[in-house]
mmCIF file of C-alpha atoms in Angstrom:
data_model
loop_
_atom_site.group_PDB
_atom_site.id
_atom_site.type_symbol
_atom_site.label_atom_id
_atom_site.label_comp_id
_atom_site.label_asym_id
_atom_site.label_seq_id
_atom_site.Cartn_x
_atom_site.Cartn_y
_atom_site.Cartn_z
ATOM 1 C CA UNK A 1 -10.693 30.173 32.694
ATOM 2 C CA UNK A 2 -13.047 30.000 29.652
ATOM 3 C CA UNK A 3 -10.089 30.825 27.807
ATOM 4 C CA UNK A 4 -7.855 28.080 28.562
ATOM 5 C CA UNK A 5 -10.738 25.777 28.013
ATOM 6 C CA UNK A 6 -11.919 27.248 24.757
ATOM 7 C CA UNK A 7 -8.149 27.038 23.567
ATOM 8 C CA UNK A 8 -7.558 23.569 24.880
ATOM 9 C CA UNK A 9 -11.075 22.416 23.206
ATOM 10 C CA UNK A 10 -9.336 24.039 19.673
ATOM 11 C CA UNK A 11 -5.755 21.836 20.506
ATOM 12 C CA UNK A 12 -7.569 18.549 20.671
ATOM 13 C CA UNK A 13 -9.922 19.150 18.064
ATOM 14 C CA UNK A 14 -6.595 20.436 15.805
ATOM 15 C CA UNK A 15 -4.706 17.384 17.131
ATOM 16 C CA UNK A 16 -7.335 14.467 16.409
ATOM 17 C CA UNK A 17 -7.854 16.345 12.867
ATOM 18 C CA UNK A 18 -4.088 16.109 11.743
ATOM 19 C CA UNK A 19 -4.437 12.392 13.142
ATOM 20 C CA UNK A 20 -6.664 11.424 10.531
ATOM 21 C CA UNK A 21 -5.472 13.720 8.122
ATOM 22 C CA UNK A 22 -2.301 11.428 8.121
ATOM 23 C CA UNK A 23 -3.987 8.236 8.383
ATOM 24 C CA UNK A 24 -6.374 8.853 5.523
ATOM 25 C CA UNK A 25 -3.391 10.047 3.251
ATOM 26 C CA UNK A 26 -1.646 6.916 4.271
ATOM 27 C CA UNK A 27 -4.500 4.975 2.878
ATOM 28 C CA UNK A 28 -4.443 6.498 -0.321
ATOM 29 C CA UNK A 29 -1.255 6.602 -0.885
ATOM 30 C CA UNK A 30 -1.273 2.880 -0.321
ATOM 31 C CA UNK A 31 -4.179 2.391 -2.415
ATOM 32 C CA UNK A 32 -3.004 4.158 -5.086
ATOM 33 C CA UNK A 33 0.791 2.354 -5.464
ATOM 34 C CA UNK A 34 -1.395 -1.013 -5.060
ATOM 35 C CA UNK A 35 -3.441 0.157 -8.155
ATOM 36 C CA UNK A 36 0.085 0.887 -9.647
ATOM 37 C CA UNK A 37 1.461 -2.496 -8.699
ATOM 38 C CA UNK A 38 -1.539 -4.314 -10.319
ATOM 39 C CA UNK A 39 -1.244 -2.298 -13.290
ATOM 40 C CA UNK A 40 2.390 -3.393 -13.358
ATOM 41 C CA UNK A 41 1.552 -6.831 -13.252
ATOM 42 C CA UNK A 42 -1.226 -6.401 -16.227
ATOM 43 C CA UNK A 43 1.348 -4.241 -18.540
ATOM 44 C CA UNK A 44 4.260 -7.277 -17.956
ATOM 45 C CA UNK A 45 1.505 -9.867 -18.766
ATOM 46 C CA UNK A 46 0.340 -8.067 -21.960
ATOM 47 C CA UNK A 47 3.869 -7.588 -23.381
ATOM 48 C CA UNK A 48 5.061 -10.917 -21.700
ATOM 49 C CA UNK A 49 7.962 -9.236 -20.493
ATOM 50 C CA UNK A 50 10.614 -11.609 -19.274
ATOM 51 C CA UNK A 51 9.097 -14.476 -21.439
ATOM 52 C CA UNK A 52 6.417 -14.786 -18.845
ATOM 53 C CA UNK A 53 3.124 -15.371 -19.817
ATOM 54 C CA UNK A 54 1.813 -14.827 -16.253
ATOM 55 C CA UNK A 55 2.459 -12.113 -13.599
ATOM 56 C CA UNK A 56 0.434 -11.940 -10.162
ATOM 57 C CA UNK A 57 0.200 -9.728 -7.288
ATOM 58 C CA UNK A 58 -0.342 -11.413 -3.801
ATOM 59 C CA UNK A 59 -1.725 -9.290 -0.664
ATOM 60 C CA UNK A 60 -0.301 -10.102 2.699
ATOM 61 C CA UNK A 61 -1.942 -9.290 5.634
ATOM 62 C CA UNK A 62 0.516 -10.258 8.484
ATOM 63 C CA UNK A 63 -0.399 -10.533 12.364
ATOM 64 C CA UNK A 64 3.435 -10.822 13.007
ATOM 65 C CA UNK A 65 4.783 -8.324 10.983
ATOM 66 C CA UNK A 66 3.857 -5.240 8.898
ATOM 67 C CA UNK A 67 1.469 -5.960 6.217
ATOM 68 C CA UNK A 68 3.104 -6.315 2.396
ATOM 69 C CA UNK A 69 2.468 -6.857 -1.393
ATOM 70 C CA UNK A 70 4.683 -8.771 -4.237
ATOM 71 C CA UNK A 71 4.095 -8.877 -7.581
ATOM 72 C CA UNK A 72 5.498 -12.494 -9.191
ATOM 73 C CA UNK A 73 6.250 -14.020 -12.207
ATOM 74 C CA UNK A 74 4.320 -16.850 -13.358
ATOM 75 C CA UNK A 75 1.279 -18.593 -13.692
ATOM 76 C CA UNK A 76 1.197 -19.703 -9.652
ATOM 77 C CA UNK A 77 2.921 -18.122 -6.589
ATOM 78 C CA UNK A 78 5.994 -18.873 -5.073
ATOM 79 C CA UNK A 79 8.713 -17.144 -2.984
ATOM 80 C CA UNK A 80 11.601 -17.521 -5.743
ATOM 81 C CA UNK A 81 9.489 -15.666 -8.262
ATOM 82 C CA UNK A 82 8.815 -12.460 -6.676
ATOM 83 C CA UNK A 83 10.506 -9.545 -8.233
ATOM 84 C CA UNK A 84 8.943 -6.877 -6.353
ATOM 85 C CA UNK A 85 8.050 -6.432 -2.825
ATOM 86 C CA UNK A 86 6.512 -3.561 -0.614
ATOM 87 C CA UNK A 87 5.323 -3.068 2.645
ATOM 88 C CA UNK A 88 2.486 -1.488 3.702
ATOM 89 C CA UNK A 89 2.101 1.295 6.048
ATOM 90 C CA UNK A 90 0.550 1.390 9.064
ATOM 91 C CA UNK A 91 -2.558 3.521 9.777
#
């Protein structure tokens, strides 16, 4: 009996561990290709890629959908100047 509840103490522990294993490697992941997307957006402003002077990276944090980031052209944001979009995992 002390058996089964040493060895069911170990598959929870295990379980919740790989749980937040996953969710913290989501995060960075995320975090890092956000870093990536702003550096994006700073490399095409330096070189002015695409004539554009400007380039901006909006955050999105949806309640009716999965949360996102786009990187635009210009000096202001609008839909029809997005060239990149992503969405962001859940945790």
């Amino acid at each position: 009996m002390v058996t089964v509840g040493v060895l069911s103490i170990l598959t929870t522990v295990s379980f919740l561990s790989l749980v937040s294993y996953k969710s913290n490697k989501n995060f960075h992941l995320d975090s890092e290709a956000v870093y990536n997307l702003i550096a994006s957006a700073q490399t095409r402003a330096m070189y002015q890629e695409d004539t554009y002077y400007a380039w901006g990276v909006k955050l999105t944090n949806s309640t009716t959908s999965n949360d996102f980031y786009e990187i635009f052209s210009g000096s202001s944001y609008s839909a029809s100047s997005v060239v990149e979009k992503r969405e962001i995992r859940d945790m």
